Tab-separated table of C-alpha atoms in Angstrom:
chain	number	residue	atom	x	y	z
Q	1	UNK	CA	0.000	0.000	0.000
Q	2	UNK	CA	2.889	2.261	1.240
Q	3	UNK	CA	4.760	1.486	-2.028
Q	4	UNK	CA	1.448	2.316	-4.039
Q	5	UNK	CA	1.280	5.522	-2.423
Q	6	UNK	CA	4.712	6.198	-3.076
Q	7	UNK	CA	4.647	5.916	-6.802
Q	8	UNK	CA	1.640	7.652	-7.689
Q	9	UNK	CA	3.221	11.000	-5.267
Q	10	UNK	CA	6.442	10.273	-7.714
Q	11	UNK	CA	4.351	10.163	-11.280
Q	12	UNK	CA	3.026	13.794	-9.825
Q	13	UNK	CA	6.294	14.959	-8.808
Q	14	UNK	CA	7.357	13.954	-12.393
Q	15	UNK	CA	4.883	15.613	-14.480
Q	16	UNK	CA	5.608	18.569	-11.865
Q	17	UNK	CA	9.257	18.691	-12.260
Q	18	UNK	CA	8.508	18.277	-16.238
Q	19	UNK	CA	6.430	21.664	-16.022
Q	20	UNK	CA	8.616	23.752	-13.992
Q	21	UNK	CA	11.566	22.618	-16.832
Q	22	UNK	CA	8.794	24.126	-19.560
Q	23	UNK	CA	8.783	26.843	-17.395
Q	24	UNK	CA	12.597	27.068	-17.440
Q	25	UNK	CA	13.471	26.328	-20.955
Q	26	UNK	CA	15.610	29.125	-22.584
Q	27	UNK	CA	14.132	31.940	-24.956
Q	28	UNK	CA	16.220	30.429	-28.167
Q	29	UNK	CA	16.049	27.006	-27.772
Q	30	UNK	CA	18.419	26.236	-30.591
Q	31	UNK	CA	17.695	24.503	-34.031
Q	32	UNK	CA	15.638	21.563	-34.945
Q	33	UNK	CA	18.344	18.813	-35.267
Q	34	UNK	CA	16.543	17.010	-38.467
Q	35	UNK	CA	15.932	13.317	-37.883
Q	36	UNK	CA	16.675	13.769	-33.948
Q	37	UNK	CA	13.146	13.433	-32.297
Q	38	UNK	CA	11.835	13.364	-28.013
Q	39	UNK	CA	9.235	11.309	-26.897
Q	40	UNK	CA	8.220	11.743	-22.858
Q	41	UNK	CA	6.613	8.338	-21.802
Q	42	UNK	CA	5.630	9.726	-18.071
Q	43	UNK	CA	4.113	12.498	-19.472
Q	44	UNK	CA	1.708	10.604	-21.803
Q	45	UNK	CA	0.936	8.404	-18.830
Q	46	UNK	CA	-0.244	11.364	-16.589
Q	47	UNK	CA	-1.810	13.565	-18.902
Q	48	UNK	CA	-3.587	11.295	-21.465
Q	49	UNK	CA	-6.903	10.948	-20.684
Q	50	UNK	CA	-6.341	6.817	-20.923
Q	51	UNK	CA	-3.289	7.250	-18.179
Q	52	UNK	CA	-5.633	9.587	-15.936
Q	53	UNK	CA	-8.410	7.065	-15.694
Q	54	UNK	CA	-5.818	4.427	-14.716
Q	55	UNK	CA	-4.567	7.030	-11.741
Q	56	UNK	CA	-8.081	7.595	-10.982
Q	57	UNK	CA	-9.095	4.011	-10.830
Q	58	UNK	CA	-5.813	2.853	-8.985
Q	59	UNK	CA	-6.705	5.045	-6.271
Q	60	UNK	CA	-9.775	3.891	-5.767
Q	61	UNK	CA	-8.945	0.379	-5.784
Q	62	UNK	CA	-6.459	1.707	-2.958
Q	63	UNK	CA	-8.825	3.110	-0.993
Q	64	UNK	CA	-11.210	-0.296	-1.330
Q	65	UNK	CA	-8.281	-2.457	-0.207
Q	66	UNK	CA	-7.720	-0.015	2.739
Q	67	UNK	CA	-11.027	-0.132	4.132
Q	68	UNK	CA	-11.100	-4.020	3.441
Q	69	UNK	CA	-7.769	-4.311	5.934
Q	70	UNK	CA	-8.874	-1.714	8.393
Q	71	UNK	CA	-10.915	-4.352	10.441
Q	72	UNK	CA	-8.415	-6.452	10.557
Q	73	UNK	CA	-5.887	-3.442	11.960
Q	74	UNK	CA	-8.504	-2.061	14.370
Q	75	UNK	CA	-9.801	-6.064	15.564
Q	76	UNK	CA	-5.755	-6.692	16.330
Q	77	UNK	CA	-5.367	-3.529	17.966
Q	78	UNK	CA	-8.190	-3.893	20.409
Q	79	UNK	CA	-7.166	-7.180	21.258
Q	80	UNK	CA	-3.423	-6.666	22.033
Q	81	UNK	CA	-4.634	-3.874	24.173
Q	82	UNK	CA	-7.315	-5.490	25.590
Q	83	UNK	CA	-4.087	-8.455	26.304
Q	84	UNK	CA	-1.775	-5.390	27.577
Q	85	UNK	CA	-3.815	-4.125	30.111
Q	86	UNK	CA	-5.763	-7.493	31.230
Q	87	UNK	CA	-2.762	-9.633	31.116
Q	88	UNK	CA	-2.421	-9.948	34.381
Q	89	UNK	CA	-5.914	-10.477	35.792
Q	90	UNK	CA	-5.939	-13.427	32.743
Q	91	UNK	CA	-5.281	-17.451	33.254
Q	92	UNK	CA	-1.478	-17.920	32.126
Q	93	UNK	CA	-3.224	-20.754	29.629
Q	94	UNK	CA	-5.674	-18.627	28.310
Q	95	UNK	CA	-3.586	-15.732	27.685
Q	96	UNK	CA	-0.805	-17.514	25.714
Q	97	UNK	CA	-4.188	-18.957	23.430
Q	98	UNK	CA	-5.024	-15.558	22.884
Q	99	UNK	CA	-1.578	-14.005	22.683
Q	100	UNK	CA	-1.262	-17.191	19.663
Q	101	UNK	CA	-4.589	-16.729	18.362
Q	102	UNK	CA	-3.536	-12.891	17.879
Q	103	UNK	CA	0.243	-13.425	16.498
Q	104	UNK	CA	-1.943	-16.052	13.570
Q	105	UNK	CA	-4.587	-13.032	12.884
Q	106	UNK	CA	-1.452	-10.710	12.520
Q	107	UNK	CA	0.407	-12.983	10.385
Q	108	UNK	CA	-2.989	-13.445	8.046
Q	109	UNK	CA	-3.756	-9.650	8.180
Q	110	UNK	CA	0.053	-9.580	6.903
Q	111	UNK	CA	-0.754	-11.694	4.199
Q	112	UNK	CA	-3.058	-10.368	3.026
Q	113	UNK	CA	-2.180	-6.921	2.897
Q	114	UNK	CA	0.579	-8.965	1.156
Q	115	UNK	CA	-1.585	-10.069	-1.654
Q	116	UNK	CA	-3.270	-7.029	-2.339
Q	117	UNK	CA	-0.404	-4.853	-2.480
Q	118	UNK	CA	0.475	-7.478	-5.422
Q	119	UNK	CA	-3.005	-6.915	-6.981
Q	120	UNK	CA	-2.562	-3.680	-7.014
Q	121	UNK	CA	0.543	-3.741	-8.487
Q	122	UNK	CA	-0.192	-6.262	-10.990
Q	123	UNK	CA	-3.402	-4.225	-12.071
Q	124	UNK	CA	-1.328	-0.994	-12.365
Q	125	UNK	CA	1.112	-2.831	-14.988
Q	126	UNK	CA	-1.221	-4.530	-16.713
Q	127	UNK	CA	-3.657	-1.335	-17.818
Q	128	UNK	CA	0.501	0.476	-18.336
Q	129	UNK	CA	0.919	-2.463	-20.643
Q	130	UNK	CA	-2.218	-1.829	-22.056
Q	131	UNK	CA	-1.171	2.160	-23.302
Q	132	UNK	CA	2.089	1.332	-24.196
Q	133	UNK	CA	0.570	-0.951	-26.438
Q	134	UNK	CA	-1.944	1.157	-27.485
Q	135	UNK	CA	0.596	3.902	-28.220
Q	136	UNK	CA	3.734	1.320	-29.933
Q	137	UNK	CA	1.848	2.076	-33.304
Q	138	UNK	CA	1.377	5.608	-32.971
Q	139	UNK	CA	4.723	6.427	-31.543
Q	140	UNK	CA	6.029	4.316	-35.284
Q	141	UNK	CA	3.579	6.369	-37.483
Q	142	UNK	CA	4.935	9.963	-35.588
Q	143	UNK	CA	8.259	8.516	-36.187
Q	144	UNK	CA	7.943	7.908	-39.412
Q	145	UNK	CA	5.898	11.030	-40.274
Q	146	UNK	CA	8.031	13.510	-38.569
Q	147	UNK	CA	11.554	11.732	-40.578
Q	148	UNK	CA	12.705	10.329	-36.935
Q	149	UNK	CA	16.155	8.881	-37.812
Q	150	UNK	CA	16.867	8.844	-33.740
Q	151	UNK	CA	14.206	9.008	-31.110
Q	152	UNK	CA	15.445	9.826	-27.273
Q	153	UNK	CA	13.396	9.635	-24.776
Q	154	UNK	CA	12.650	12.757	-23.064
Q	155	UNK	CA	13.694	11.766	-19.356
Q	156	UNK	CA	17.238	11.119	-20.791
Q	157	UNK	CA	17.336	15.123	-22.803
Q	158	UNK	CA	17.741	17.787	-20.331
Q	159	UNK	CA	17.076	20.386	-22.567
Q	160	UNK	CA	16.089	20.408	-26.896
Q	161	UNK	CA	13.967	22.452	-29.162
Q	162	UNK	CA	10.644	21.393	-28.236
Q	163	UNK	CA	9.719	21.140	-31.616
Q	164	UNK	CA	11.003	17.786	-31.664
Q	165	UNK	CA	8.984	16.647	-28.752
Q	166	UNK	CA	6.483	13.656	-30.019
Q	167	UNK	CA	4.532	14.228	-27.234
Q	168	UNK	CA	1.829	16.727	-27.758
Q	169	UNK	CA	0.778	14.829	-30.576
Q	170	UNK	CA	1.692	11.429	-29.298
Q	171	UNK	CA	-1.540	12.246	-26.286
Q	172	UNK	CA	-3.915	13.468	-28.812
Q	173	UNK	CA	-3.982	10.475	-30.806
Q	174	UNK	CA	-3.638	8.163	-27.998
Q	175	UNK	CA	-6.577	9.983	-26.451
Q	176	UNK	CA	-8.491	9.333	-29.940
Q	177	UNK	CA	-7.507	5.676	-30.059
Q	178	UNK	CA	-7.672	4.555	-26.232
Q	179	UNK	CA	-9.941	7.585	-24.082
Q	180	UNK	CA	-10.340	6.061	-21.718
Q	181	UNK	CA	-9.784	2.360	-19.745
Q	182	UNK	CA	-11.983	0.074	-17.033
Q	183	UNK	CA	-10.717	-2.258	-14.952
Q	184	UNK	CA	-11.309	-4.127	-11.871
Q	185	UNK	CA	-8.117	-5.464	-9.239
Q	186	UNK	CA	-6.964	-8.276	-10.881
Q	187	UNK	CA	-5.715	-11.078	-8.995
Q	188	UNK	CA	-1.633	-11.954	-9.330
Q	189	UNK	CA	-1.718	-15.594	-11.737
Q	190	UNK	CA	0.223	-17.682	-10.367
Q	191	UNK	CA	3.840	-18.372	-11.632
């Protein structure tokens, strides 16, 4: 969940970072290099409309697994307090049954969390796999229609004529072919 979180605060910071380097980009910014074109992968991700749904949807499938675990958290909570402060008023025998009984719930609440951290993740690269193969054909058409001898991707340029940048174009007819995408968590198959 933590890593989730993590990763969708990075794709922001990205497409941040990416307009504050717009923002910075020098008055004359030099000559189109012919056959040299840019093509900015985490851009189309968070502003095509296809890469927004899949943010959208990932976060509520994040929030759905969070309120599926929070029982769990808030059951094992009130019983190792409940064990904390009782402990000594409780049996010796029945206290090391509970203090068991509460180490398995922990370890299943574990795996579980487990497993649907995995989901998630596994959902998130599946509906990426699904753009990037949405946009392979479109990113070979630009390529070819702009006389692309060399394409770089944009992470990798720290600064270039923008007129070479595939991107613009690269979201509008991604956002033509694929608007938008559904999904469901999808469970891990196994390996």
């Amino acid at each position: 969940m933590k890593a989730l979180i993590i990763a969708a605060t990075a794709a922001a910071s990205l497409v941040s970072t990416a307009a504050l380097a717009q923002q910075a980009a020098p008055q004359n910014p030099g000559p189109v290099i012919p056959g040299v074109c840019t093509y900015y992968n985490a851009r189309l991700l968070a502003q095509s409309s296809a890469g927004q749904a899949v943010e959208t949807r990932m976060q509520q499938l994040a929030q759905e697994v969070q309120g599926e675990l929070q029982p769990y958290a808030t059951a094992i909570q009130t019983e190792a307090t409940a064990l904390q402060s009782g402990g000594a008023s409780i049996p010796a025998d029945q206290l090391n049954q509970r203090r068991q009984a509460l180490q398995q719930r922990a370890q299943e609440a574990q795996q579980l969390e487990a497993t649907r951290e995995n989901e998630l993740r596994y959902t998130l690269g599946t509906q990426r796999q699904k753009i990037t193969e949405a946009v392979s054909p479109i990113l070979t058409a630009l390529y070819q229609e702009k006389g692309c001898g060399l394409l770089l991707d944009r992470e990798s340029v720290f600064m270039m004529n923008p007129a070479m940048d595939l991107t613009d174009v690269a979201i509008q007819r991604l956002n033509a072919a694929l608007p938008t995408l559904t999904f469901n968590r999808m469970p891990v198959p196994a390996q």
